[in-house]
Structures are given as C-alpha cells and as structure tokens.
Amino acid sequence: MNRIKKIFASKYLTYLKNKYVLTVIVFTFWILVMDQHNLIFQYRLNKELSEAQKMEQYYLSKIEEVNKQKTHLFTSSENLIQFAREQYLMKKEHEDIFIIVKDAK
C-alpha cells in the first residue's frame, strides 16, 4: 500500500495530472501515430521524393548526353553518315556489308 502511495505521489505523476501536459501528450501521440499524415506516411513520402529526384537527375544527364550527340551528328554530313552506317547498318547503293561476329570461346 505504501508503494502505491509513493507512485501516486511521485513528481512525474503530478505532471501527468496537469491537463495541459496531458493535452500535449495526446496531441503528440495523435500527430505521430493516429493522423492520416502520420510520421510513417511522411517518411514514405520523403523516400519517394528522394527517389524521384534521383530519377530526375538521371534523366537530365541523359538529355544532356543526347543533346551533345545530336549536335555532334548534325554538324557535318560525314558524322551523320558514319552514325547511320554503324548503328543502323545502312549502306550506299551497290555496296555490300559484311558483319564479322567473333565466337566468345
């Protein structure tokens, strides 16, 4: 019995009996756990945002790379012809192309 009185008489319990402290504790619990936009939801959104920003940087670098390649190709017709021959195996009229494939042994 004496132990129970000590627990109820402790200074921490007196703070919990205060209605303002109790309100702050309930409000904090509500925001962190119970709310629709709780802490877990905010963490997931932040993670998704960082992934989207990484993808944005990746695509911006790819766009820059393609623009450099485009300017290189269209500066002269020789570059364009070389690209067409190498990438799409295009050829001139009356010309034969032989593709040599080495065995991977």
mmCIF file with all atom_site columns, C-alpha atoms in Angstrom:
data_model
loop_
_atom_site.group_PDB
_atom_site.id
_atom_site.type_symbol
_atom_site.label_atom_id
_atom_site.label_alt_id
_atom_site.label_comp_id
_atom_site.label_asym_id
_atom_site.label_entity_id
_atom_site.label_seq_id
_atom_site.pdbx_PDB_ins_code
_atom_site.Cartn_x
_atom_site.Cartn_y
_atom_site.Cartn_z
_atom_site.occupancy
_atom_site.B_iso_or_equiv
_atom_site.pdbx_formal_charge
_atom_site.auth_seq_id
_atom_site.auth_comp_id
_atom_site.auth_asym_id
_atom_site.auth_atom_id
_atom_site.pdbx_PDB_model_num
ATOM 1   C CA . MET A 1 1   ? 0.000  0.000   0.000    1.00 0.00 ? 1   MET A CA 1
ATOM 2   C CA . ASN A 1 2   ? 2.825  2.310   0.858    1.00 0.00 ? 2   ASN A CA 1
ATOM 3   C CA . ARG A 1 3   ? 4.423  1.631   -2.541   1.00 0.00 ? 3   ARG A CA 1
ATOM 4   C CA . ILE A 1 4   ? 1.235  2.641   -4.380   1.00 0.00 ? 4   ILE A CA 1
ATOM 5   C CA . LYS A 1 5   ? 1.141  5.919   -2.466   1.00 0.00 ? 5   LYS A CA 1
ATOM 6   C CA . LYS A 1 6   ? 4.742  6.606   -3.486   1.00 0.00 ? 6   LYS A CA 1
ATOM 7   C CA . ILE A 1 7   ? 3.868  6.043   -7.130   1.00 0.00 ? 7   ILE A CA 1
ATOM 8   C CA . PHE A 1 8   ? 0.899  8.390   -6.981   1.00 0.00 ? 8   PHE A CA 1
ATOM 9   C CA . ALA A 1 9   ? 2.889  10.940  -5.030   1.00 0.00 ? 9   ALA A CA 1
ATOM 10  C CA . SER A 1 10  ? 5.841  10.995  -7.420   1.00 0.00 ? 10  SER A CA 1
ATOM 11  C CA . LYS A 1 11  ? 6.555  14.245  -9.206   1.00 0.00 ? 11  LYS A CA 1
ATOM 12  C CA . TYR A 1 12  ? 6.149  12.664  -12.651  1.00 0.00 ? 12  TYR A CA 1
ATOM 13  C CA . LEU A 1 13  ? 2.615  11.622  -11.932  1.00 0.00 ? 13  LEU A CA 1
ATOM 14  C CA . THR A 1 14  ? 1.737  15.107  -10.761  1.00 0.00 ? 14  THR A CA 1
ATOM 15  C CA . TYR A 1 15  ? 2.868  16.424  -14.138  1.00 0.00 ? 15  TYR A CA 1
ATOM 16  C CA . LEU A 1 16  ? 0.662  13.883  -15.884  1.00 0.00 ? 16  LEU A CA 1
ATOM 17  C CA . LYS A 1 17  ? -2.333 15.064  -13.890  1.00 0.00 ? 17  LYS A CA 1
ATOM 18  C CA . ASN A 1 18  ? -1.909 18.537  -15.358  1.00 0.00 ? 18  ASN A CA 1
ATOM 19  C CA . LYS A 1 19  ? -4.455 18.996  -18.154  1.00 0.00 ? 19  LYS A CA 1
ATOM 20  C CA . TYR A 1 20  ? -2.041 20.949  -20.375  1.00 0.00 ? 20  TYR A CA 1
ATOM 21  C CA . VAL A 1 21  ? 0.681  18.329  -20.203  1.00 0.00 ? 21  VAL A CA 1
ATOM 22  C CA . LEU A 1 22  ? -1.878 15.624  -20.841  1.00 0.00 ? 22  LEU A CA 1
ATOM 23  C CA . THR A 1 23  ? -3.219 17.570  -23.839  1.00 0.00 ? 23  THR A CA 1
ATOM 24  C CA . VAL A 1 24  ? 0.284  17.962  -25.296  1.00 0.00 ? 24  VAL A CA 1
ATOM 25  C CA . ILE A 1 25  ? 0.984  14.245  -24.851  1.00 0.00 ? 25  ILE A CA 1
ATOM 26  C CA . VAL A 1 26  ? -2.287 13.232  -26.505  1.00 0.00 ? 26  VAL A CA 1
ATOM 27  C CA . PHE A 1 27  ? -1.759 15.735  -29.335  1.00 0.00 ? 27  PHE A CA 1
ATOM 28  C CA . THR A 1 28  ? 1.792  14.476  -29.941  1.00 0.00 ? 28  THR A CA 1
ATOM 29  C CA . PHE A 1 29  ? 0.615  10.867  -29.970  1.00 0.00 ? 29  PHE A CA 1
ATOM 30  C CA . TRP A 1 30  ? -2.161 11.779  -32.388  1.00 0.00 ? 30  TRP A CA 1
ATOM 31  C CA . ILE A 1 31  ? 0.200  13.545  -34.794  1.00 0.00 ? 31  ILE A CA 1
ATOM 32  C CA . LEU A 1 32  ? 2.866  10.834  -34.687  1.00 0.00 ? 32  LEU A CA 1
ATOM 33  C CA . VAL A 1 33  ? 0.667  7.750   -34.932  1.00 0.00 ? 33  VAL A CA 1
ATOM 34  C CA . MET A 1 34  ? -3.049 8.272   -35.453  1.00 0.00 ? 34  MET A CA 1
ATOM 35  C CA . ASP A 1 35  ? -3.286 11.079  -38.023  1.00 0.00 ? 35  ASP A CA 1
ATOM 36  C CA . GLN A 1 36  ? -3.797 10.422  -41.731  1.00 0.00 ? 36  GLN A CA 1
ATOM 37  C CA . HIS A 1 37  ? -0.460 12.150  -42.457  1.00 0.00 ? 37  HIS A CA 1
ATOM 38  C CA . ASN A 1 38  ? 1.435  10.495  -39.623  1.00 0.00 ? 38  ASN A CA 1
ATOM 39  C CA . LEU A 1 39  ? 5.174  10.127  -39.205  1.00 0.00 ? 39  LEU A CA 1
ATOM 40  C CA . ILE A 1 40  ? 5.350  6.839   -41.129  1.00 0.00 ? 40  ILE A CA 1
ATOM 41  C CA . PHE A 1 41  ? 3.438  8.328   -44.058  1.00 0.00 ? 41  PHE A CA 1
ATOM 42  C CA . GLN A 1 42  ? 5.748  11.366  -44.091  1.00 0.00 ? 42  GLN A CA 1
ATOM 43  C CA . TYR A 1 43  ? 8.803  9.088   -44.100  1.00 0.00 ? 43  TYR A CA 1
ATOM 44  C CA . ARG A 1 44  ? 7.460  7.158   -47.086  1.00 0.00 ? 44  ARG A CA 1
ATOM 45  C CA . LEU A 1 45  ? 6.693  10.382  -48.945  1.00 0.00 ? 45  LEU A CA 1
ATOM 46  C CA . ASN A 1 46  ? 10.170 11.709  -48.238  1.00 0.00 ? 46  ASN A CA 1
ATOM 47  C CA . LYS A 1 47  ? 11.720 8.470   -49.510  1.00 0.00 ? 47  LYS A CA 1
ATOM 48  C CA . GLU A 1 48  ? 9.587  8.593   -52.662  1.00 0.00 ? 48  GLU A CA 1
ATOM 49  C CA . LEU A 1 49  ? 10.560 12.227  -53.204  1.00 0.00 ? 49  LEU A CA 1
ATOM 50  C CA . SER A 1 50  ? 14.264 11.446  -52.952  1.00 0.00 ? 50  SER A CA 1
ATOM 51  C CA . GLU A 1 51  ? 13.877 8.584   -55.450  1.00 0.00 ? 51  GLU A CA 1
ATOM 52  C CA . ALA A 1 52  ? 12.031 10.896  -57.839  1.00 0.00 ? 52  ALA A CA 1
ATOM 53  C CA . GLN A 1 53  ? 14.797 13.489  -57.518  1.00 0.00 ? 53  GLN A CA 1
ATOM 54  C CA . LYS A 1 54  ? 17.413 10.840  -58.325  1.00 0.00 ? 54  LYS A CA 1
ATOM 55  C CA . MET A 1 55  ? 15.432 9.808   -61.394  1.00 0.00 ? 55  MET A CA 1
ATOM 56  C CA . GLU A 1 56  ? 15.132 13.458  -62.426  1.00 0.00 ? 56  GLU A CA 1
ATOM 57  C CA . GLN A 1 57  ? 18.921 13.878  -62.230  1.00 0.00 ? 57  GLN A CA 1
ATOM 58  C CA . TYR A 1 58  ? 19.408 10.677  -64.228  1.00 0.00 ? 58  TYR A CA 1
ATOM 59  C CA . TYR A 1 59  ? 17.069 11.797  -66.997  1.00 0.00 ? 59  TYR A CA 1
ATOM 60  C CA . LEU A 1 60  ? 18.541 15.298  -67.089  1.00 0.00 ? 60  LEU A CA 1
ATOM 61  C CA . SER A 1 61  ? 22.012 13.822  -67.569  1.00 0.00 ? 61  SER A CA 1
ATOM 62  C CA . LYS A 1 62  ? 20.683 11.548  -70.320  1.00 0.00 ? 62  LYS A CA 1
ATOM 63  C CA . ILE A 1 63  ? 19.014 14.514  -72.052  1.00 0.00 ? 63  ILE A CA 1
ATOM 64  C CA . GLU A 1 64  ? 22.277 16.442  -71.917  1.00 0.00 ? 64  GLU A CA 1
ATOM 65  C CA . GLU A 1 65  ? 24.152 13.458  -73.345  1.00 0.00 ? 65  GLU A CA 1
ATOM 66  C CA . VAL A 1 66  ? 21.657 13.068  -76.203  1.00 0.00 ? 66  VAL A CA 1
ATOM 67  C CA . ASN A 1 67  ? 21.804 16.788  -76.991  1.00 0.00 ? 67  ASN A CA 1
ATOM 68  C CA . LYS A 1 68  ? 25.609 16.601  -77.238  1.00 0.00 ? 68  LYS A CA 1
ATOM 69  C CA . GLN A 1 69  ? 25.311 13.590  -79.521  1.00 0.00 ? 69  GLN A CA 1
ATOM 70  C CA . LYS A 1 70  ? 22.718 15.398  -81.637  1.00 0.00 ? 70  LYS A CA 1
ATOM 71  C CA . THR A 1 71  ? 24.897 18.469  -82.090  1.00 0.00 ? 71  THR A CA 1
ATOM 72  C CA . HIS A 1 72  ? 27.838 16.226  -82.991  1.00 0.00 ? 72  HIS A CA 1
ATOM 73  C CA . LEU A 1 73  ? 25.777 14.357  -85.588  1.00 0.00 ? 73  LEU A CA 1
ATOM 74  C CA . PHE A 1 74  ? 24.279 17.382  -87.276  1.00 0.00 ? 74  PHE A CA 1
ATOM 75  C CA . THR A 1 75  ? 27.479 19.435  -87.501  1.00 0.00 ? 75  THR A CA 1
ATOM 76  C CA . SER A 1 76  ? 28.575 17.609  -90.634  1.00 0.00 ? 76  SER A CA 1
ATOM 77  C CA . SER A 1 77  ? 27.066 15.106  -93.002  1.00 0.00 ? 77  SER A CA 1
ATOM 78  C CA . GLU A 1 78  ? 30.059 12.786  -92.569  1.00 0.00 ? 78  GLU A CA 1
ATOM 79  C CA . ASN A 1 79  ? 29.232 12.298  -88.897  1.00 0.00 ? 79  ASN A CA 1
ATOM 80  C CA . LEU A 1 80  ? 25.607 11.551  -89.757  1.00 0.00 ? 80  LEU A CA 1
ATOM 81  C CA . ILE A 1 81  ? 26.593 9.036   -92.439  1.00 0.00 ? 81  ILE A CA 1
ATOM 82  C CA . GLN A 1 82  ? 29.035 7.335   -90.069  1.00 0.00 ? 82  GLN A CA 1
ATOM 83  C CA . PHE A 1 83  ? 26.370 7.090   -87.358  1.00 0.00 ? 83  PHE A CA 1
ATOM 84  C CA . ALA A 1 84  ? 23.813 5.645   -89.798  1.00 0.00 ? 84  ALA A CA 1
ATOM 85  C CA . ARG A 1 85  ? 26.294 3.054   -91.053  1.00 0.00 ? 85  ARG A CA 1
ATOM 86  C CA . GLU A 1 86  ? 27.431 1.978   -87.567  1.00 0.00 ? 86  GLU A CA 1
ATOM 87  C CA . GLN A 1 87  ? 24.135 1.995   -85.699  1.00 0.00 ? 87  GLN A CA 1
ATOM 88  C CA . TYR A 1 88  ? 21.575 1.060   -88.344  1.00 0.00 ? 88  TYR A CA 1
ATOM 89  C CA . LEU A 1 89  ? 23.800 -0.824  -90.813  1.00 0.00 ? 89  LEU A CA 1
ATOM 90  C CA . MET A 1 90  ? 22.751 1.427   -93.676  1.00 0.00 ? 90  MET A CA 1
ATOM 91  C CA . LYS A 1 91  ? 24.678 1.239   -96.913  1.00 0.00 ? 91  LYS A CA 1
ATOM 92  C CA . LYS A 1 92  ? 25.080 3.022   -100.177 1.00 0.00 ? 92  LYS A CA 1
ATOM 93  C CA . GLU A 1 93  ? 23.579 1.688   -103.350 1.00 0.00 ? 93  GLU A CA 1
ATOM 94  C CA . HIS A 1 94  ? 25.652 -1.124  -104.956 1.00 0.00 ? 94  HIS A CA 1
ATOM 95  C CA . GLU A 1 95  ? 27.582 -1.688  -101.745 1.00 0.00 ? 95  GLU A CA 1
ATOM 96  C CA . ASP A 1 96  ? 27.826 -4.896  -99.713  1.00 0.00 ? 96  ASP A CA 1
ATOM 97  C CA . ILE A 1 97  ? 28.260 -5.023  -95.951  1.00 0.00 ? 97  ILE A CA 1
ATOM 98  C CA . PHE A 1 98  ? 29.840 -7.980  -94.196  1.00 0.00 ? 98  PHE A CA 1
ATOM 99  C CA . ILE A 1 99  ? 29.350 -8.359  -90.456  1.00 0.00 ? 99  ILE A CA 1
ATOM 100 C CA . ILE A 1 100 ? 32.012 -10.451 -88.757  1.00 0.00 ? 100 ILE A CA 1
ATOM 101 C CA . VAL A 1 101 ? 30.995 -11.988 -85.443  1.00 0.00 ? 101 VAL A CA 1
ATOM 102 C CA . LYS A 1 102 ? 33.722 -13.481 -83.273  1.00 0.00 ? 102 LYS A CA 1
ATOM 103 C CA . ASP A 1 103 ? 32.998 -16.574 -81.201  1.00 0.00 ? 103 ASP A CA 1
ATOM 104 C CA . ALA A 1 104 ? 33.005 -15.993 -77.464  1.00 0.00 ? 104 ALA A CA 1
ATOM 105 C CA . LYS A 1 105 ? 35.121 -19.064 -76.588  1.00 0.00 ? 105 LYS A CA 1
#
